[in-house]
XYZ file of C-alpha atoms in Angstrom:
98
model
C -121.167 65.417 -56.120
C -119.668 62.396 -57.046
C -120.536 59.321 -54.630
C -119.125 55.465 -54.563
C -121.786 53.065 -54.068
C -120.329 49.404 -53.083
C -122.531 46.551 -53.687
C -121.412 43.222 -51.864
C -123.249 39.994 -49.973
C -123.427 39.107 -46.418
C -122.345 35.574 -46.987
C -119.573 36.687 -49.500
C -115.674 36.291 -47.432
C -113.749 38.190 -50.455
C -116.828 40.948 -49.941
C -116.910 41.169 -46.451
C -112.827 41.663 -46.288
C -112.940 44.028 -49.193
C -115.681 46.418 -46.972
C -113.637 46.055 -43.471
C -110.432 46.963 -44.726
C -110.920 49.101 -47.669
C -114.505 50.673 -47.793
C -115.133 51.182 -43.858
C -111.700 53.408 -43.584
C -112.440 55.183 -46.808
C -115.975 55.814 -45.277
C -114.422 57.062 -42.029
C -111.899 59.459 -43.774
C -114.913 60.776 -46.717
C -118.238 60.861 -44.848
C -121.479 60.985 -46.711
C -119.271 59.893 -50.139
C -119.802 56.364 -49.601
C -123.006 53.989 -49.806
C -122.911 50.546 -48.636
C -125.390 47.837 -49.866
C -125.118 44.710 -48.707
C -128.461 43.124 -49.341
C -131.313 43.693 -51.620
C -132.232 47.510 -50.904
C -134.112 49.747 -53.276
C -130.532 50.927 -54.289
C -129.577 47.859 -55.779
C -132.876 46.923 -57.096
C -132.021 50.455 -59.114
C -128.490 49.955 -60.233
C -129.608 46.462 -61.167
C -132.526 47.764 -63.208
C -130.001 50.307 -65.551
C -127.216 47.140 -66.204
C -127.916 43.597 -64.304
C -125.493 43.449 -61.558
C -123.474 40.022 -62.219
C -120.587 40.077 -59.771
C -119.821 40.970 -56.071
C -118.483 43.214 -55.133
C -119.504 45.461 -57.126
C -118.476 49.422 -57.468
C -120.586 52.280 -58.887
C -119.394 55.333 -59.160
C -122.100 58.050 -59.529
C -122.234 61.666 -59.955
C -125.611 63.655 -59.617
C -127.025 60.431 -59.328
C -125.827 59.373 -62.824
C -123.514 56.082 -63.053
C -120.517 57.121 -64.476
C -118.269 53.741 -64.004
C -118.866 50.320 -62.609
C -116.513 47.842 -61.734
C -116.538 44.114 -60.625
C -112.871 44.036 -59.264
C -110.981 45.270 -56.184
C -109.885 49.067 -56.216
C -107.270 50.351 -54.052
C -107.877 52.804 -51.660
C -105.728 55.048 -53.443
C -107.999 54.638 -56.543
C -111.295 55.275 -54.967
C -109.641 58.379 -52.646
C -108.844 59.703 -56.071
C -112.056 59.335 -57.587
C -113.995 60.975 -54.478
C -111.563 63.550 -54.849
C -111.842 64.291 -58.346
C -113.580 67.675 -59.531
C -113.589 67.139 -63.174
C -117.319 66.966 -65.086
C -116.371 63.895 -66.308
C -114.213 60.979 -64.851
C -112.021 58.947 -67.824
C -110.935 55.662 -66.868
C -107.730 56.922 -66.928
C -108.310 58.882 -63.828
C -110.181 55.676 -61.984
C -107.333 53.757 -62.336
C -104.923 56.052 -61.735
């Protein structure tokens, strides 16, 4: 199964607006697809551990709990629907920024 974790900061505006209007619909519409960290949890202590986390927000994508993407930037909600959605093995780029 193929999960988006979002990594942002309480005292971060752009991060805060980011999670109210894109990640809490998307989390409304795709229960149990979507894991929100907001302040240092033993989930972040873990994605930081594999690649230092540098930027917030950040966005993990992770299949069988294996990171398959991560990006620093602001996905549509169109991109990350189509990434929950996606069946293949393996996600390209191609298909995350679809």
């Amino acid at each position: 199964m193929r999960r988006i974790i979002y990594i942002g900061d309480r005292s971060c505006r752009p991060c805060r607006h980011y999670k109210e209007t894109v990640i809490d619909p998307l989390m409304a519409r795709h229960p149990g697809s979507i894991e929100v960290h907001t302040g240092w949890d033993a989930k972040i202590a873990e994605v930081n551990a594999r690649r230092k986390i540098t930027k917030v927000p950040t966005v993990v994508i992770e299949k069988d709990g294996r990171e398959e993407f991560r990006f620093s930037a602001f996905l549509e909600p169109e991109q990350l629907e189509g990434i929950i959605a996606c069946e293949s093995d393996t996600l390209t780029a191609g298909e995350v920024l679809a």
